[in-house]
PDB file of C-alpha atoms in Angstrom:
ATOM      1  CA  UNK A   9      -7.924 -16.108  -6.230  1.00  0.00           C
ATOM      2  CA  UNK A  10      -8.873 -12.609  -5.164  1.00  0.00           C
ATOM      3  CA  UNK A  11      -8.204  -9.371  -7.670  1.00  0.00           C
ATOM      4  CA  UNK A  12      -8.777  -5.756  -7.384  1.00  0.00           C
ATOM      5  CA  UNK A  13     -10.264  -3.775 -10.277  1.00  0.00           C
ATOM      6  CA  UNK A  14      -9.987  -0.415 -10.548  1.00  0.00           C
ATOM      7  CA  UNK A  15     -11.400   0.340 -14.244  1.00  0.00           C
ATOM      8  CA  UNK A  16     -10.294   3.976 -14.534  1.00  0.00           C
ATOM      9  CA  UNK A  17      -6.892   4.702 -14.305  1.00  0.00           C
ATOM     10  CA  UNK A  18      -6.823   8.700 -14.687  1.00  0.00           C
ATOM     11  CA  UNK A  19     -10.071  10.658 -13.870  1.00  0.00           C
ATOM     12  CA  UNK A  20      -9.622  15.236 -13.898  1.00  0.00           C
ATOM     13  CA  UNK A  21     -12.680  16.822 -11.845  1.00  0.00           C
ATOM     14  CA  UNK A  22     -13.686  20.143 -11.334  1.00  0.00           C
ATOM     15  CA  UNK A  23     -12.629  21.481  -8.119  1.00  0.00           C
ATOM     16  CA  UNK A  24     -15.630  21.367  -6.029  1.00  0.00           C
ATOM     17  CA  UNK A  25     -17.333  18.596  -8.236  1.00  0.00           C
ATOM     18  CA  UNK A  26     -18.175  15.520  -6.657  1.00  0.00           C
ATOM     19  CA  UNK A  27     -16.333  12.199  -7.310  1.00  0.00           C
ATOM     20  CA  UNK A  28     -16.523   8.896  -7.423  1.00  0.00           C
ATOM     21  CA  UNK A  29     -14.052   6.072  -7.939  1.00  0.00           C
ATOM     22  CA  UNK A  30     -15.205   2.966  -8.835  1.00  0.00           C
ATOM     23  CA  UNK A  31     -13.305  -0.619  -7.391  1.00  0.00           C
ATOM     24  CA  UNK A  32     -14.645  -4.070  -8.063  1.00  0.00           C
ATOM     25  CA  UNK A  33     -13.315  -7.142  -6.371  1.00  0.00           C
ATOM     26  CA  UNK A  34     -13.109 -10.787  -6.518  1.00  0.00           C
ATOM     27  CA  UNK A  35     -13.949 -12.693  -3.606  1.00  0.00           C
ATOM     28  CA  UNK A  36     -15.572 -15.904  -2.723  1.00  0.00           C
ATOM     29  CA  UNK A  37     -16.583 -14.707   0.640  1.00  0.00           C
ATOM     30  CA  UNK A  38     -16.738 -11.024   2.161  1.00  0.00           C
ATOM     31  CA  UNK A  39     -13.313  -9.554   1.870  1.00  0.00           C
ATOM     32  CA  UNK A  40     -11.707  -6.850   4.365  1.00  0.00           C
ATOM     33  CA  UNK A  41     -11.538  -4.008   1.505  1.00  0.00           C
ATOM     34  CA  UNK A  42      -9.320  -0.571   2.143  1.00  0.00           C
ATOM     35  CA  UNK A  43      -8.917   2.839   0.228  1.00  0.00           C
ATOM     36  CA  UNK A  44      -6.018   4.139   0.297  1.00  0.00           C
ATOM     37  CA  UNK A  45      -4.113   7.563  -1.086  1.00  0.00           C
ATOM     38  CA  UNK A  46      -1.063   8.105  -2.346  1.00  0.00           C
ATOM     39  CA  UNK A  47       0.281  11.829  -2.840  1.00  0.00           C
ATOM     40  CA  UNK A  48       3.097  12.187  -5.444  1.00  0.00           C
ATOM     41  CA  UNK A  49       6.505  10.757  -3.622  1.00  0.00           C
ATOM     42  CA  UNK A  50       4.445   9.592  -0.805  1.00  0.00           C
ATOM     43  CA  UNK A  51       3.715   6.145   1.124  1.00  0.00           C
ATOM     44  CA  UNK A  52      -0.114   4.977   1.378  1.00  0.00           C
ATOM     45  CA  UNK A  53      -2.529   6.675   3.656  1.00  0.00           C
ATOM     46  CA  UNK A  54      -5.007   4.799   4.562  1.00  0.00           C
ATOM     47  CA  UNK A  55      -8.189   6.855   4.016  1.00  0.00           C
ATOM     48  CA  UNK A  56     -10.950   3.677   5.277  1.00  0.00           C
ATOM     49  CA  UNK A  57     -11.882   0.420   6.052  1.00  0.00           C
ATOM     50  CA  UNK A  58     -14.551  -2.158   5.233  1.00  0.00           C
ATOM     51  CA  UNK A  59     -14.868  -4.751   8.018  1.00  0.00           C
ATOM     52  CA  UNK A  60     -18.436  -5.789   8.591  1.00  0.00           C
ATOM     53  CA  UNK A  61     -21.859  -3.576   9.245  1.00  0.00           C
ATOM     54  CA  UNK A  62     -22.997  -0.419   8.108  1.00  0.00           C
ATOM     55  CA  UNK A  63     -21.866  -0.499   4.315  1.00  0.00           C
ATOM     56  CA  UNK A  64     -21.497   2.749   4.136  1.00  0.00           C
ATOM     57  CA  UNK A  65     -18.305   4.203   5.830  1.00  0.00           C
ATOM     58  CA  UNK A  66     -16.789   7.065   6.605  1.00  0.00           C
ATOM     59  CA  UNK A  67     -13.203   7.919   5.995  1.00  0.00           C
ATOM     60  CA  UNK A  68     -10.464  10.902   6.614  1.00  0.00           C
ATOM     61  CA  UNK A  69     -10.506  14.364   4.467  1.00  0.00           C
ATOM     62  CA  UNK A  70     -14.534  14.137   3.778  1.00  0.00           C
ATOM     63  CA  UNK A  71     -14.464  10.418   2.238  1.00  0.00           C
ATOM     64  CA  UNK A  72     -16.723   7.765   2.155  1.00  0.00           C
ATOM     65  CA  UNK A  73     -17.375   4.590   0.358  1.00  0.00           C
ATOM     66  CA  UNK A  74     -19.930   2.105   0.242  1.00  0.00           C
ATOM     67  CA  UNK A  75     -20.160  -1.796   0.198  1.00  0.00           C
ATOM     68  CA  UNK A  76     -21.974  -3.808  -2.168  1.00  0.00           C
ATOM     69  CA  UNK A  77     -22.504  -6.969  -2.149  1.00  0.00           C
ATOM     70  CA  UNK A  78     -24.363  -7.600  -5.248  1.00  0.00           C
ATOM     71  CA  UNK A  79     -22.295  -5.885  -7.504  1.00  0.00           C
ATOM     72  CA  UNK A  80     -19.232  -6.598  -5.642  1.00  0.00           C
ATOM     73  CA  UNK A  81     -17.551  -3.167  -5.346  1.00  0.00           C
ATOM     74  CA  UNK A  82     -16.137  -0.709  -3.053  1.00  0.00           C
ATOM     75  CA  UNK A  83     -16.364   2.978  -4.799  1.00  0.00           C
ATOM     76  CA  UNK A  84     -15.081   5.600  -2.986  1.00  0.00           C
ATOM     77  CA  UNK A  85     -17.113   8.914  -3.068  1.00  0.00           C
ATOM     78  CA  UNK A  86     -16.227  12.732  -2.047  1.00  0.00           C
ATOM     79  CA  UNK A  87     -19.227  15.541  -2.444  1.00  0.00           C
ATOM     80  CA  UNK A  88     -16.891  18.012  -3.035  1.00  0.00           C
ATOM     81  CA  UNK A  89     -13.449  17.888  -4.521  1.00  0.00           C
ATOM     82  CA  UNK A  90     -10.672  20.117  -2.825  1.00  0.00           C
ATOM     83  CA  UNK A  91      -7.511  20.835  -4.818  1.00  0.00           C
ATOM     84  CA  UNK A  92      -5.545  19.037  -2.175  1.00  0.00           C
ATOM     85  CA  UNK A  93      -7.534  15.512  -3.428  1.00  0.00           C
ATOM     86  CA  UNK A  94      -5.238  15.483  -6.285  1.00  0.00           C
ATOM     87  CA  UNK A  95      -3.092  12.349  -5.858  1.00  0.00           C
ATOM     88  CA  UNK A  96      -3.497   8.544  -6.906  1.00  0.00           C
ATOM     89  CA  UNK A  97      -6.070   6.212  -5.433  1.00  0.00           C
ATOM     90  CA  UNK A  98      -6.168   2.381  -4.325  1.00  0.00           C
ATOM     91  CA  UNK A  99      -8.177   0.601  -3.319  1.00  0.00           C
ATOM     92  CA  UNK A 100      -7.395  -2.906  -1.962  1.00  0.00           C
ATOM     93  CA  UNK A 101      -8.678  -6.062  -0.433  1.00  0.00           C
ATOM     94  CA  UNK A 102      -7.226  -8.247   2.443  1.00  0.00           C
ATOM     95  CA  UNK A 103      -8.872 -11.779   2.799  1.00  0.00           C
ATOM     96  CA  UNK A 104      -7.795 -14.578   5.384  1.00  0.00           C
ATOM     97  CA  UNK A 105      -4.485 -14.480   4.490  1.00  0.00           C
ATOM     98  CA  UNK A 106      -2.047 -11.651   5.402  1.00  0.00           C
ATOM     99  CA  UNK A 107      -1.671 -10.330   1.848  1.00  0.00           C
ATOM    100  CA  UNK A 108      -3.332  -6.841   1.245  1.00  0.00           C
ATOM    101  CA  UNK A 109      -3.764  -6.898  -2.656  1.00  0.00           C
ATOM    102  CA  UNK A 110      -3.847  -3.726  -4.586  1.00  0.00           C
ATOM    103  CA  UNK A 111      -5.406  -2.393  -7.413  1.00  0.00           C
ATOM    104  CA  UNK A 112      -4.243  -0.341 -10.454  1.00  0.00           C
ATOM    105  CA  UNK A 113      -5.122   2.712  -9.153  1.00  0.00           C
ATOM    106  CA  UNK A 114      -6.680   5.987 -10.193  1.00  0.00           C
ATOM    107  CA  UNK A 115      -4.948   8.814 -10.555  1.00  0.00           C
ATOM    108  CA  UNK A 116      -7.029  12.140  -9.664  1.00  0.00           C
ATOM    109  CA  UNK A 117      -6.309  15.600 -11.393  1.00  0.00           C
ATOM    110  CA  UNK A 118      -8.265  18.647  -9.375  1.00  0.00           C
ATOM    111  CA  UNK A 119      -8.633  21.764 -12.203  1.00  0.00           C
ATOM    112  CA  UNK A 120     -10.144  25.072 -11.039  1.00  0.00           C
TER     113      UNK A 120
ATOM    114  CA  UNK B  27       5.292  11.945  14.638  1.00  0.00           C
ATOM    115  CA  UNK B  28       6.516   9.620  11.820  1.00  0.00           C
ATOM    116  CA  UNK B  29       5.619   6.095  13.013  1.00  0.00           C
ATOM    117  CA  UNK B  30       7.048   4.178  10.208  1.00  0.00           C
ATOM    118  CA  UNK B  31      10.298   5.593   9.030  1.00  0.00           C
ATOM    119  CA  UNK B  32      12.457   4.577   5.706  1.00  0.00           C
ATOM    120  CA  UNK B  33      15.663   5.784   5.057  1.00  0.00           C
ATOM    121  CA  UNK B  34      17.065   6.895   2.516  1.00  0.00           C
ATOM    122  CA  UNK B  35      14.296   9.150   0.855  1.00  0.00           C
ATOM    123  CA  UNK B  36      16.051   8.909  -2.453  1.00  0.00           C
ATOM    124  CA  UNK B  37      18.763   6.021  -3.102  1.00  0.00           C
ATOM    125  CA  UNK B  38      20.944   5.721  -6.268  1.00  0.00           C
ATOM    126  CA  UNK B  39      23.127   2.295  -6.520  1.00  0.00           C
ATOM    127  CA  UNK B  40      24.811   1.517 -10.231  1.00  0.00           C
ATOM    128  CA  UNK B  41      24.205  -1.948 -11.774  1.00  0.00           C
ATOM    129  CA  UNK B  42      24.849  -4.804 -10.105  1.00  0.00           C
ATOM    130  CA  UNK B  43      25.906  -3.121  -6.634  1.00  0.00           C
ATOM    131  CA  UNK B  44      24.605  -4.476  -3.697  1.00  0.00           C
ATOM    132  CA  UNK B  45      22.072  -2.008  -1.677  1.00  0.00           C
ATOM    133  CA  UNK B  46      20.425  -2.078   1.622  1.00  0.00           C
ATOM    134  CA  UNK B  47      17.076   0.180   2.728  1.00  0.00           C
ATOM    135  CA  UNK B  48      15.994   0.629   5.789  1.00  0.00           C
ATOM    136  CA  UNK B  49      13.057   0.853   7.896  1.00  0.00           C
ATOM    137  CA  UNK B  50      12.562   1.138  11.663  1.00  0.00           C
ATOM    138  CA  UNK B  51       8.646   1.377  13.537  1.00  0.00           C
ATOM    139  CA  UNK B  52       7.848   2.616  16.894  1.00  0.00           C
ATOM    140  CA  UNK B  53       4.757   1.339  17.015  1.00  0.00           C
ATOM    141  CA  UNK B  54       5.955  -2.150  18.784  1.00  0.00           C
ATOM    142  CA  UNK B  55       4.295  -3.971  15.889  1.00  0.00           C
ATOM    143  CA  UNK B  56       4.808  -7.192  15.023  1.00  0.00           C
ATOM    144  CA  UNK B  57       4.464  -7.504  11.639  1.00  0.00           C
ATOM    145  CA  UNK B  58       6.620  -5.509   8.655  1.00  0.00           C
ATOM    146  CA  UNK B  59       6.288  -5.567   5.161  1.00  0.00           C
ATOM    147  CA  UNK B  60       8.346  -4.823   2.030  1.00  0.00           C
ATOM    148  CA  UNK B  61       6.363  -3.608  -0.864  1.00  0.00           C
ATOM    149  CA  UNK B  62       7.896  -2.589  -4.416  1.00  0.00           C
ATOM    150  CA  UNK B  63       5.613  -0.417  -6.741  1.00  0.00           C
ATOM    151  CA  UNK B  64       6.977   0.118 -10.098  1.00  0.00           C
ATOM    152  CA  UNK B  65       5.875   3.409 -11.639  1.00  0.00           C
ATOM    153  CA  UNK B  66       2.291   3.309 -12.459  1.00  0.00           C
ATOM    154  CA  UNK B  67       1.750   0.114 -10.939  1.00  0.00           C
ATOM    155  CA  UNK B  68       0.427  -1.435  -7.585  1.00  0.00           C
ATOM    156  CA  UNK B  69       2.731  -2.183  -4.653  1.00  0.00           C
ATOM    157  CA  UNK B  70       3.263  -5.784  -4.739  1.00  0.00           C
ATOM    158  CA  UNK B  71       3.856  -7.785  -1.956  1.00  0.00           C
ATOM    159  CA  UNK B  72       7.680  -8.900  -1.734  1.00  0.00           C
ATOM    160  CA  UNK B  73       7.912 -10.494   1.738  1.00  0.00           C
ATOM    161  CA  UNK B  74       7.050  -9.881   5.562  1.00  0.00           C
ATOM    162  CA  UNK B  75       8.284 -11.104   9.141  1.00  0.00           C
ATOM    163  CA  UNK B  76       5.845 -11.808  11.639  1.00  0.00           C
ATOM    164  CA  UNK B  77       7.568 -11.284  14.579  1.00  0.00           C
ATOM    165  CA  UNK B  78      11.385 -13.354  14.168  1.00  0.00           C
ATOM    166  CA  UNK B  79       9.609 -15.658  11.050  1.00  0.00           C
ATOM    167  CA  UNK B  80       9.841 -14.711   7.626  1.00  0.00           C
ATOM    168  CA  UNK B  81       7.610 -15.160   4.653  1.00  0.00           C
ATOM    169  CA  UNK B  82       8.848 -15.050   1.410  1.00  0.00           C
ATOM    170  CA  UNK B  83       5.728 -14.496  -1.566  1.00  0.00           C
ATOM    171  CA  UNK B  84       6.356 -17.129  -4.028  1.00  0.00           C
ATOM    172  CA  UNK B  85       7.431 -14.727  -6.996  1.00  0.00           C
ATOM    173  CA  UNK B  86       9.500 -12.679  -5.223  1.00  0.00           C
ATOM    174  CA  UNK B  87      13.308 -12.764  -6.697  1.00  0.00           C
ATOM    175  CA  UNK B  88      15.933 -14.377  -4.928  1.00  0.00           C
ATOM    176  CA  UNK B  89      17.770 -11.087  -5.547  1.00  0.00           C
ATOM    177  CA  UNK B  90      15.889  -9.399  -2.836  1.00  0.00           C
ATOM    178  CA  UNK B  91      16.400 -10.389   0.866  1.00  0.00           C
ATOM    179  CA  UNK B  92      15.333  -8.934   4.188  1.00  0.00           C
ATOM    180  CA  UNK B  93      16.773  -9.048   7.781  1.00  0.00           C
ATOM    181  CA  UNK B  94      14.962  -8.116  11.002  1.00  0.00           C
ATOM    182  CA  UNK B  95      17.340  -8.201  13.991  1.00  0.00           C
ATOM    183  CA  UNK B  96      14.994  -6.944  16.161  1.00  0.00           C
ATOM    184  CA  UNK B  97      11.340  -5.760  16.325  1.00  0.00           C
ATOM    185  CA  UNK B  98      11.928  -1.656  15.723  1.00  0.00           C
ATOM    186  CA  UNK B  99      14.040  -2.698  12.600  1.00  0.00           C
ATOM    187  CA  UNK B 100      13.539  -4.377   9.122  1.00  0.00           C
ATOM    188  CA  UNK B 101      16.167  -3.528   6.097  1.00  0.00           C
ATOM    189  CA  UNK B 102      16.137  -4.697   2.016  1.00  0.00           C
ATOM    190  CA  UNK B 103      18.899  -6.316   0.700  1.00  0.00           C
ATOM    191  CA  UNK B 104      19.367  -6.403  -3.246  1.00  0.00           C
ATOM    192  CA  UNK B 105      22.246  -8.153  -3.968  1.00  0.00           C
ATOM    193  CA  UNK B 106      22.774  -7.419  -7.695  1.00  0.00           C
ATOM    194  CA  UNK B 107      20.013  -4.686  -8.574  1.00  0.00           C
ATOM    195  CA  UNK B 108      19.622  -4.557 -12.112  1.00  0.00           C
ATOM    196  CA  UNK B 109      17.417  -1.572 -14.148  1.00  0.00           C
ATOM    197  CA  UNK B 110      14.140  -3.722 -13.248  1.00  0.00           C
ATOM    198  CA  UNK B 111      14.788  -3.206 -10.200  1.00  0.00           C
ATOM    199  CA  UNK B 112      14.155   0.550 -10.064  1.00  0.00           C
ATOM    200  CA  UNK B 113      11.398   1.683  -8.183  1.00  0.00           C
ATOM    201  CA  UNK B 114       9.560   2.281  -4.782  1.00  0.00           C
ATOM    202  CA  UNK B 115      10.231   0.378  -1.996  1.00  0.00           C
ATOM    203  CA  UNK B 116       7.208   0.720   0.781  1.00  0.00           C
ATOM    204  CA  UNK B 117       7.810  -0.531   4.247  1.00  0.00           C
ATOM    205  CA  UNK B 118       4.330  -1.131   6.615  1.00  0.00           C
ATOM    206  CA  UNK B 119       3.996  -2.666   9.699  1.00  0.00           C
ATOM    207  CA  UNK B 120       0.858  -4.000  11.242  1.00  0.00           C
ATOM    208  CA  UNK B 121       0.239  -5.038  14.624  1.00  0.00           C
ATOM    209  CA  UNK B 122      -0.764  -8.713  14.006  1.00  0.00           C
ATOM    210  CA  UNK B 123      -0.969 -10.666  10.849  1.00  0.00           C
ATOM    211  CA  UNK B 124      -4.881 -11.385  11.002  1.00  0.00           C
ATOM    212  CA  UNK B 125      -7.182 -10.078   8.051  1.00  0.00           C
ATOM    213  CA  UNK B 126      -8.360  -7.358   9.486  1.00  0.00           C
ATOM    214  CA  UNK B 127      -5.246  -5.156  10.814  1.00  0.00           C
ATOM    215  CA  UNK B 128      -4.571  -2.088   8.989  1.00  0.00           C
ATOM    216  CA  UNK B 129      -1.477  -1.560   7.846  1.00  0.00           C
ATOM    217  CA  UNK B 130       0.486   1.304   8.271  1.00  0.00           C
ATOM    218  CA  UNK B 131       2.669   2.515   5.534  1.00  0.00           C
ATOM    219  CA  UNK B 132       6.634   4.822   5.013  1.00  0.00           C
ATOM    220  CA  UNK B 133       7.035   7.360   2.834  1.00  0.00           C
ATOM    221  CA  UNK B 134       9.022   5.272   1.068  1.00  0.00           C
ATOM    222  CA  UNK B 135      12.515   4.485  -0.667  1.00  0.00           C
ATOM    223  CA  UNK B 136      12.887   5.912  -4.468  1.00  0.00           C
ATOM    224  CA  UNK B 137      15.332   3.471  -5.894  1.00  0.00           C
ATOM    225  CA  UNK B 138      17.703   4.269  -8.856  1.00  0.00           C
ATOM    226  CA  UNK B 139      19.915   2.065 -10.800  1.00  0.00           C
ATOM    227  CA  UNK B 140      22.120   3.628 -13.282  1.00  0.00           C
TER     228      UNK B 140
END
């Protein structure tokens, strides 16, 4: 059966820092794998996608994420934090069937 | 322009009284979704309709039930909510039901029982 790891639940960065949150998966075959962000009182935005090809994507507000195979994650990366970042994280994982499975999350805190 | 739209923002029902949310698309999709995400937690997966048919996940109570009378609207029955039962309900469509379709999301139904 597939899961969706996300091993930190809270992370606080620096505004301007770079981040990085880290999702591992488990998959017998390549899954269709998804960040998404959730601000406080909000619905899911999805912020990208991981289909097939380049393993490195790009996403909305600055983000981008890359595929591993080998190590079978997804992180999601940002160079530099903006105040605005500050919400909670998920990453998920669609296979064949029509179920998008989430993770934990990760909740980001932005200080100045 | 909201795309996926739930009403109420904020509902409060007492113990055991039946309550309905509601969530209407204009995106002409035919697949919607009902998600509940306890605080802290994941959404989870309650059901979906693919077009007329629903799907029911295996561990979803059969205190929760869904109606879609036609493709712009899908609403959330709970017949007797009890406090478990507090929390976020998430509506999504996607266009099709293949692995690959993004889903699009609400802002969401906050969900008190008192």
């Amino acid at each position: 059966a597939q899961s969706v790891t996300q091993p930190d639940i809270h992370i606080t960065v620096s505004e301007g820092a770079s981040l990085e949150l880290r999702c591992n998966y488990s998959y017998g075959a390549t899954p269709y794998l998804f960040w998404y962000v959730q601000s406080p009182g909000q619905g899911l935005q999805l912020l990208l996608k991981y289909f097939s090809g380049d393993t490195l994507v790009q996403g909305i507000k600055g983000f981008e994420a890359e595929f591993k195979r080998s190590q079978s994650s997804f992180n999601l990366r940002k160079p530099s934090v903006h105040w605005s970042d500050a919400a909670e994280y998920f990453c998920a994982v669609k296979t064949g069937a029509n179920n998008l499975f989430f993770g934990t999350g990760t909740r980001l805190t932005v200080i100045p | 322009d909201a795309m996926v739209i739930q009403n109420p923002r904020y509902q409060v029902t007492q113990f055991g009284k039946p309550v309905t949310l509601s969530c209407s698309q204009t995106l002409n999709h035919n697949v919607m979704y009902w998600y509940q995400q306890k605080s802290s937690q994941a959404p989870k997966l309650l059901f979906h309709y693919y077009d007329k048919d629903f799907n029911n996940e295996a561990d979803t109570p059969d205190n929760f039930q869904s109606r879609r009378p036609n493709t712009s609207f899908c609403f959330l029955d709970i017949r007797s909510p009890g406090l478990g039962d507090a929390a976020m309900y998430l509506c999504a469509t996607s266009r099709d039901i293949t692995a690959n379709e993004k889903l699009f999301f609400g802002s969401g139904t906050q969900l008190s029982v008192l």
